[in-house]
Amino acid sequence: MKTDQTSARRVRSLAAALLTVAAMVAPLAQAAFPERPLRIVVPFTPGGGTDIVARQLAKGLTDELGQSVIVENRPGGSTIIGTENVANSPPDGYTLLMATFAHAVNPAIQKTLPYDTDKAFAPVAMIGKSANVLVVSPQSKFKSVQDILAYARANPGKLTFGSYGNGTSAHLAGELFKSLGKVDILHVPYKGAGPAINDLMGRQIDMIFSTSASVSGHVKNEQLRALAVTSKDRSPSYPGVPTVAESGEPGYFVDSWYGVFVPQSTPKTVVDQLNAAIKKVSDNKDFQAALALEGLVANVGSPDALGEYVKQEEARWTKIIQEAGISGKL
């Protein structure tokens, strides 16, 4: 009997010891993140502004986290294909979404989405903001916004503007331009910035309200001509280039932005660790200089700050989209 009691005590002692070890190991396992490479999903083709920004971030995060960070391009479906891939990924912090303007407007412009934008993702950090730029070919006869408006009013449906997919800032900037200017210009969507810009330089389309990151190099090299910026105020990246508002469409403004999201239910400790790493990358002078070349200003804040900003963007653009009668059929 005494032997049985002794054995029982030993079993209980061993169980208690195992629980203690497990409790000590759990936080150590959590603290080990990341233990393998991460990926940033870009819902656009390579070569565009989002891709450029993502690759700069991936380079910095690789140094900060001590693991490779790979950029994976998944274009198509107005950014929906790549975004859905992230929504369906494990919520472990190893899959990041480089979200843009389209993330906030797709719920209003698309009739159905394969995910709930407000519930499927957790915000991590804003990367930066910039104005879009209205650009044309250097051989274009259009030298100003007024030139475009005058021609469009005299020739409805004859002009074309490209975008990087339905719901992107390049698309909605053009639709807002049409709405406020009361002009008919045909929208031509592409799967990303690269093919759209190639067609613009080849004069297959007339203009693009492009993200600054996609065209800043082309403008600098005089491969494209900048006519106006879409921000409320003039951009320091484009000295001498007026705003669309002061060029003939009062009240007009559109901002592009880049932000990182992860699948909802990703542990808060992981989100906070990613946010801290992104902040460190954004403080790096080389990273800031790289973003400045793309017309971007680093603007990293808290996860909650990004979440609140996107909610405000959703509300603003839902109203504009409804008033303009814009739908996912465009």
Coordinates of C-alpha atoms in Angstrom, one line a residue:
M1 CA 0.0 0.0 0.0
K2 CA 2.8 2.4 1.0
T3 CA 4.5 1.6 -2.4
D4 CA 1.3 2.5 -4.3
Q5 CA 1.1 5.8 -2.4
T6 CA 4.7 6.6 -3.1
S7 CA 4.2 5.8 -6.8
A8 CA 1.2 8.1 -6.9
R9 CA 3.2 10.9 -5.3
R10 CA 6.0 10.4 -7.9
V11 CA 3.5 10.6 -10.8
R12 CA 1.9 13.8 -9.4
S13 CA 5.4 15.3 -8.9
L14 CA 6.4 14.4 -12.4
A15 CA 3.2 15.8 -13.9
A16 CA 3.7 19.0 -12.0
A17 CA 7.3 19.3 -13.2
L18 CA 6.2 18.7 -16.8
L19 CA 3.5 21.5 -16.5
T20 CA 6.2 23.8 -15.1
V21 CA 8.5 23.1 -18.0
A22 CA 5.7 23.5 -20.5
A23 CA 4.8 26.9 -19.0
M24 CA 8.5 27.9 -19.3
V25 CA 8.8 26.6 -22.9
A26 CA 5.6 28.3 -24.3
P27 CA 6.9 31.9 -24.0
L28 CA 10.3 30.8 -25.3
A29 CA 8.6 29.3 -28.4
Q30 CA 6.6 32.5 -28.9
A31 CA 9.6 34.7 -28.6
A32 CA 11.4 32.7 -31.3
F33 CA 9.3 34.3 -34.1
P34 CA 10.2 34.3 -36.9
E35 CA 11.8 30.9 -37.3
R36 CA 11.5 30.6 -41.1
P37 CA 11.2 33.0 -44.1
L38 CA 8.3 35.4 -44.4
R39 CA 6.5 36.5 -47.6
I40 CA 4.9 39.8 -48.6
V41 CA 2.1 39.3 -51.1
V42 CA 1.8 42.1 -53.6
P43 CA -1.5 41.9 -55.5
F44 CA 0.0 43.5 -58.6
T45 CA 2.5 42.6 -61.3
P46 CA 6.2 43.2 -60.8
G47 CA 7.7 46.6 -61.6
G48 CA 4.9 48.8 -60.3
G49 CA 4.9 51.1 -57.4
T50 CA 3.5 48.6 -54.9
D51 CA 6.1 46.1 -56.0
I52 CA 8.9 48.6 -55.6
V53 CA 7.8 49.6 -52.1
A54 CA 7.3 46.0 -51.0
R55 CA 10.8 45.0 -52.2
Q56 CA 12.4 47.9 -50.3
L57 CA 10.5 46.9 -47.2
A58 CA 11.4 43.2 -47.6
K59 CA 15.1 44.1 -47.8
G60 CA 14.9 46.1 -44.6
L61 CA 12.8 43.4 -42.8
T62 CA 15.2 40.7 -43.8
D63 CA 17.9 42.6 -41.9
E64 CA 15.7 43.4 -38.9
L65 CA 14.1 40.0 -38.4
G66 CA 17.1 37.8 -39.3
Q67 CA 15.0 35.8 -41.8
S68 CA 14.5 36.1 -45.5
V69 CA 11.4 38.1 -46.5
I70 CA 10.2 37.2 -50.0
V71 CA 8.0 39.3 -52.3
E72 CA 5.3 37.2 -54.0
N73 CA 3.4 38.9 -56.9
R74 CA -0.2 37.7 -57.2
P75 CA -1.9 40.1 -59.6
G76 CA -5.5 40.1 -61.0
G77 CA -9.1 40.6 -60.0
S78 CA -8.6 44.2 -58.9
T79 CA -6.1 43.1 -56.2
I80 CA -8.7 40.5 -55.0
I81 CA -6.6 37.4 -56.0
G82 CA -3.6 38.3 -53.9
T83 CA -5.7 39.7 -51.1
E84 CA -7.7 36.5 -50.9
N85 CA -4.5 34.5 -50.7
V86 CA -3.5 36.3 -47.6
A87 CA -7.0 36.1 -46.1
N88 CA -6.8 32.3 -46.4
S89 CA -3.3 32.0 -45.1
P90 CA -2.5 30.8 -41.5
P91 CA -2.7 33.6 -39.0
D92 CA 0.9 33.2 -37.8
G93 CA 2.6 36.3 -39.0
Y94 CA 4.5 34.6 -41.9
T95 CA 2.2 36.0 -44.6
L96 CA 1.9 39.7 -45.0
L97 CA -0.2 41.7 -47.5
M98 CA 1.1 44.9 -49.0
A99 CA -2.3 46.7 -49.2
T100 CA -3.1 49.9 -51.1
F101 CA -5.9 52.2 -51.8
A102 CA -7.8 49.4 -53.4
H103 CA -8.1 47.6 -50.1
A104 CA -10.3 50.4 -48.8
V105 CA -12.5 50.8 -51.8
N106 CA -13.1 47.3 -53.1
P107 CA -15.9 46.7 -50.6
A108 CA -17.8 49.5 -52.2
I109 CA -16.9 49.0 -55.9
Q110 CA -17.1 45.2 -56.0
K111 CA -20.5 43.6 -55.6
T112 CA -19.1 40.5 -53.9
L113 CA -15.8 39.7 -52.3
P114 CA -14.5 36.3 -51.3
Y115 CA -13.5 37.7 -47.9
D116 CA -14.8 40.3 -45.4
T117 CA -12.3 43.2 -45.6
D118 CA -13.2 44.5 -42.2
K119 CA -13.0 41.0 -40.5
A120 CA -10.4 39.0 -42.5
F121 CA -7.4 41.2 -41.8
A122 CA -5.5 42.7 -38.9
P123 CA -3.6 46.0 -39.5
V124 CA 0.1 46.0 -38.8
A125 CA 1.6 49.4 -40.0
M126 CA 1.2 52.1 -42.6
I127 CA 4.3 52.4 -44.8
G128 CA 3.7 55.7 -46.5
K129 CA 1.5 58.0 -48.5
S130 CA 1.9 60.0 -51.7
A131 CA 0.0 61.9 -54.3
N132 CA -1.0 60.3 -57.6
V133 CA 0.3 62.0 -60.8
L134 CA -1.6 62.7 -64.0
V135 CA 0.9 61.7 -66.7
V136 CA 0.9 61.6 -70.5
S137 CA 3.3 60.7 -73.2
P138 CA 5.9 63.4 -74.0
Q139 CA 4.6 63.3 -77.5
S140 CA 1.0 64.0 -76.3
K141 CA -0.6 67.2 -77.4
F142 CA -2.0 67.7 -73.9
K143 CA 0.1 70.1 -71.9
S144 CA -2.4 70.8 -69.0
V145 CA -5.5 69.6 -67.3
Q146 CA -7.5 72.3 -69.1
D147 CA -6.3 70.8 -72.5
I148 CA -7.7 67.4 -71.5
L149 CA -11.0 68.8 -70.2
A150 CA -11.5 70.9 -73.3
Y151 CA -10.8 68.0 -75.7
A152 CA -12.9 65.5 -73.6
R153 CA -15.9 67.9 -73.7
A154 CA -15.6 68.4 -77.4
N155 CA -15.0 64.7 -78.1
P156 CA -16.9 62.5 -75.5
G157 CA -15.6 58.9 -75.3
K158 CA -12.6 59.5 -77.5
L159 CA -10.0 59.7 -74.7
T160 CA -8.7 56.8 -72.6
F161 CA -7.1 56.5 -69.2
G162 CA -5.4 53.4 -67.9
S163 CA -5.4 52.0 -64.4
Y164 CA -3.8 49.1 -62.5
G165 CA -7.1 47.4 -62.1
N166 CA -10.7 48.2 -60.9
G167 CA -10.7 49.9 -57.5
T168 CA -7.1 51.0 -57.6
S169 CA -6.2 54.6 -56.9
A170 CA -5.3 55.1 -60.6
H171 CA -8.9 54.0 -61.5
L172 CA -10.8 56.0 -58.9
A173 CA -8.7 59.1 -59.4
G174 CA -9.8 58.9 -63.1
E175 CA -13.4 58.3 -62.2
L176 CA -13.4 61.3 -59.8
F177 CA -11.9 63.4 -62.5
K178 CA -14.6 62.4 -64.9
S179 CA -17.3 63.0 -62.3
L180 CA -16.2 66.5 -61.2
G181 CA -15.2 67.5 -64.8
K182 CA -18.4 66.1 -66.3
V183 CA -16.5 64.4 -69.1
D184 CA -16.6 61.0 -70.7
I185 CA -13.2 59.3 -70.8
L186 CA -12.9 55.5 -71.3
H187 CA -11.3 53.5 -68.5
V188 CA -8.8 50.8 -69.6
P189 CA -7.9 48.5 -66.7
Y190 CA -4.6 46.5 -66.6
K191 CA -3.3 43.9 -64.2
G192 CA -0.6 46.1 -62.9
A193 CA 1.5 49.3 -63.4
G194 CA 4.1 47.8 -65.7
P195 CA 1.8 46.9 -68.7
A196 CA -0.2 50.1 -68.2
I197 CA 2.8 52.4 -68.3
N198 CA 4.2 50.5 -71.3
D199 CA 1.0 51.2 -73.2
L200 CA 1.0 54.8 -72.2
M201 CA 4.6 55.3 -73.4
G202 CA 3.6 53.5 -76.6
R203 CA 0.5 55.8 -76.9
Q204 CA -2.0 53.0 -76.9
I205 CA -3.8 55.0 -74.1
D206 CA -3.9 58.7 -73.5
M207 CA -3.2 59.1 -69.7
I208 CA -2.8 57.6 -66.3
F209 CA -3.5 59.0 -62.9
S210 CA -0.6 56.9 -61.7
T211 CA 0.8 56.3 -58.3
S212 CA 3.9 58.4 -57.9
A213 CA 6.0 55.3 -57.1
S214 CA 5.2 53.8 -60.5
V215 CA 6.2 56.8 -62.6
S216 CA 8.6 59.0 -60.8
G217 CA 11.6 57.6 -62.6
H218 CA 9.9 57.9 -66.0
V219 CA 9.0 61.5 -65.3
K220 CA 12.6 62.2 -64.2
N221 CA 13.9 60.6 -67.4
E222 CA 11.4 62.6 -69.5
Q223 CA 9.8 59.4 -70.7
L224 CA 6.5 60.7 -69.3
R225 CA 5.1 64.2 -68.8
A226 CA 3.5 65.1 -65.4
L227 CA 0.5 67.5 -65.8
A228 CA -0.8 67.5 -62.2
V229 CA -0.7 65.9 -58.8
T230 CA -3.9 64.6 -57.1
S231 CA -3.1 65.8 -53.6
K232 CA -4.7 68.8 -51.9
D233 CA -1.4 70.6 -51.9
R234 CA 1.5 70.6 -54.3
S235 CA 4.0 67.7 -53.9
P236 CA 7.6 68.5 -53.0
S237 CA 8.5 65.5 -55.2
Y238 CA 7.1 67.4 -58.3
P239 CA 8.1 71.0 -57.9
G240 CA 6.3 73.2 -60.4
V241 CA 3.6 70.7 -61.1
P242 CA 0.1 72.0 -60.1
T243 CA -2.7 70.1 -58.3
V244 CA -5.7 68.9 -60.3
A245 CA -7.8 71.1 -58.0
E246 CA -6.0 74.3 -59.0
S247 CA -5.9 73.2 -62.6
G248 CA -9.6 73.2 -63.2
E249 CA -11.4 70.8 -60.8
P250 CA -11.9 72.5 -57.4
G251 CA -12.4 70.1 -54.5
Y252 CA -10.5 67.2 -56.2
F253 CA -8.0 65.2 -54.2
V254 CA -6.8 61.6 -54.0
D255 CA -4.0 60.1 -51.9
S256 CA -2.3 56.8 -52.5
W257 CA -1.0 54.8 -49.5
Y258 CA 0.7 51.6 -48.7
G259 CA 0.0 49.5 -45.6
V260 CA 0.8 46.1 -44.2
F261 CA -1.9 43.7 -43.0
V262 CA -1.8 40.1 -41.8
P263 CA -4.7 37.5 -41.5
Q264 CA -7.1 38.2 -38.6
S265 CA -6.4 36.3 -35.4
T266 CA -2.6 36.6 -35.9
P267 CA -1.3 36.9 -32.3
K268 CA -1.0 40.4 -31.0
T269 CA 2.6 39.8 -29.9
V270 CA 3.5 38.9 -33.5
V271 CA 1.7 41.9 -34.9
D272 CA 3.5 44.2 -32.4
Q273 CA 6.8 42.6 -33.3
L274 CA 6.2 43.2 -37.0
N275 CA 5.1 46.7 -36.4
A276 CA 8.3 47.4 -34.4
A277 CA 10.4 45.9 -37.1
I278 CA 8.7 48.0 -39.8
K279 CA 9.2 51.2 -37.7
K280 CA 13.0 50.4 -37.5
V281 CA 13.1 49.9 -41.2
S282 CA 11.3 53.2 -41.8
D283 CA 13.8 55.0 -39.6
N284 CA 16.6 53.9 -41.9
K285 CA 17.9 56.8 -44.0
D286 CA 18.4 54.5 -47.0
F287 CA 14.8 53.3 -46.8
Q288 CA 13.5 56.9 -46.5
A289 CA 15.6 58.0 -49.5
A290 CA 14.3 55.1 -51.5
L291 CA 10.7 56.0 -50.7
A292 CA 11.4 59.7 -51.5
L293 CA 12.6 58.7 -54.9
E294 CA 9.2 57.2 -55.4
G295 CA 7.4 60.3 -54.2
L296 CA 6.5 58.7 -50.9
V297 CA 6.8 59.9 -47.3
A298 CA 7.4 57.3 -44.7
N299 CA 4.5 57.4 -42.2
V300 CA 4.6 54.4 -39.9
G301 CA 2.3 54.4 -36.9
S302 CA 0.5 51.9 -34.7
P303 CA -1.6 49.1 -36.0
D304 CA -4.7 50.9 -34.7
A305 CA -3.8 54.1 -36.6
L306 CA -3.7 52.1 -39.9
G307 CA -7.0 50.5 -39.1
E308 CA -8.7 53.8 -38.3
Y309 CA -7.3 55.4 -41.5
V310 CA -8.6 52.6 -43.7
K311 CA -12.1 53.0 -42.1
Q312 CA -12.1 56.7 -42.9
E313 CA -11.0 55.9 -46.5
E314 CA -13.8 53.3 -46.8
A315 CA -16.4 55.8 -45.7
R316 CA -15.2 58.6 -47.9
W317 CA -14.9 56.5 -51.1
T318 CA -18.1 54.6 -50.6
K319 CA -19.9 58.0 -50.8
I320 CA -18.0 59.1 -53.9
I321 CA -18.4 55.7 -55.6
Q322 CA -22.2 55.7 -55.0
E323 CA -22.6 59.3 -56.1
A324 CA -20.6 58.7 -59.3
G325 CA -22.4 55.4 -60.0
I326 CA -19.1 53.4 -60.2
S327 CA -19.4 49.6 -60.1
G328 CA -17.1 46.6 -60.5
K329 CA -18.4 46.2 -64.0
L330 CA -16.1 49.1 -65.2

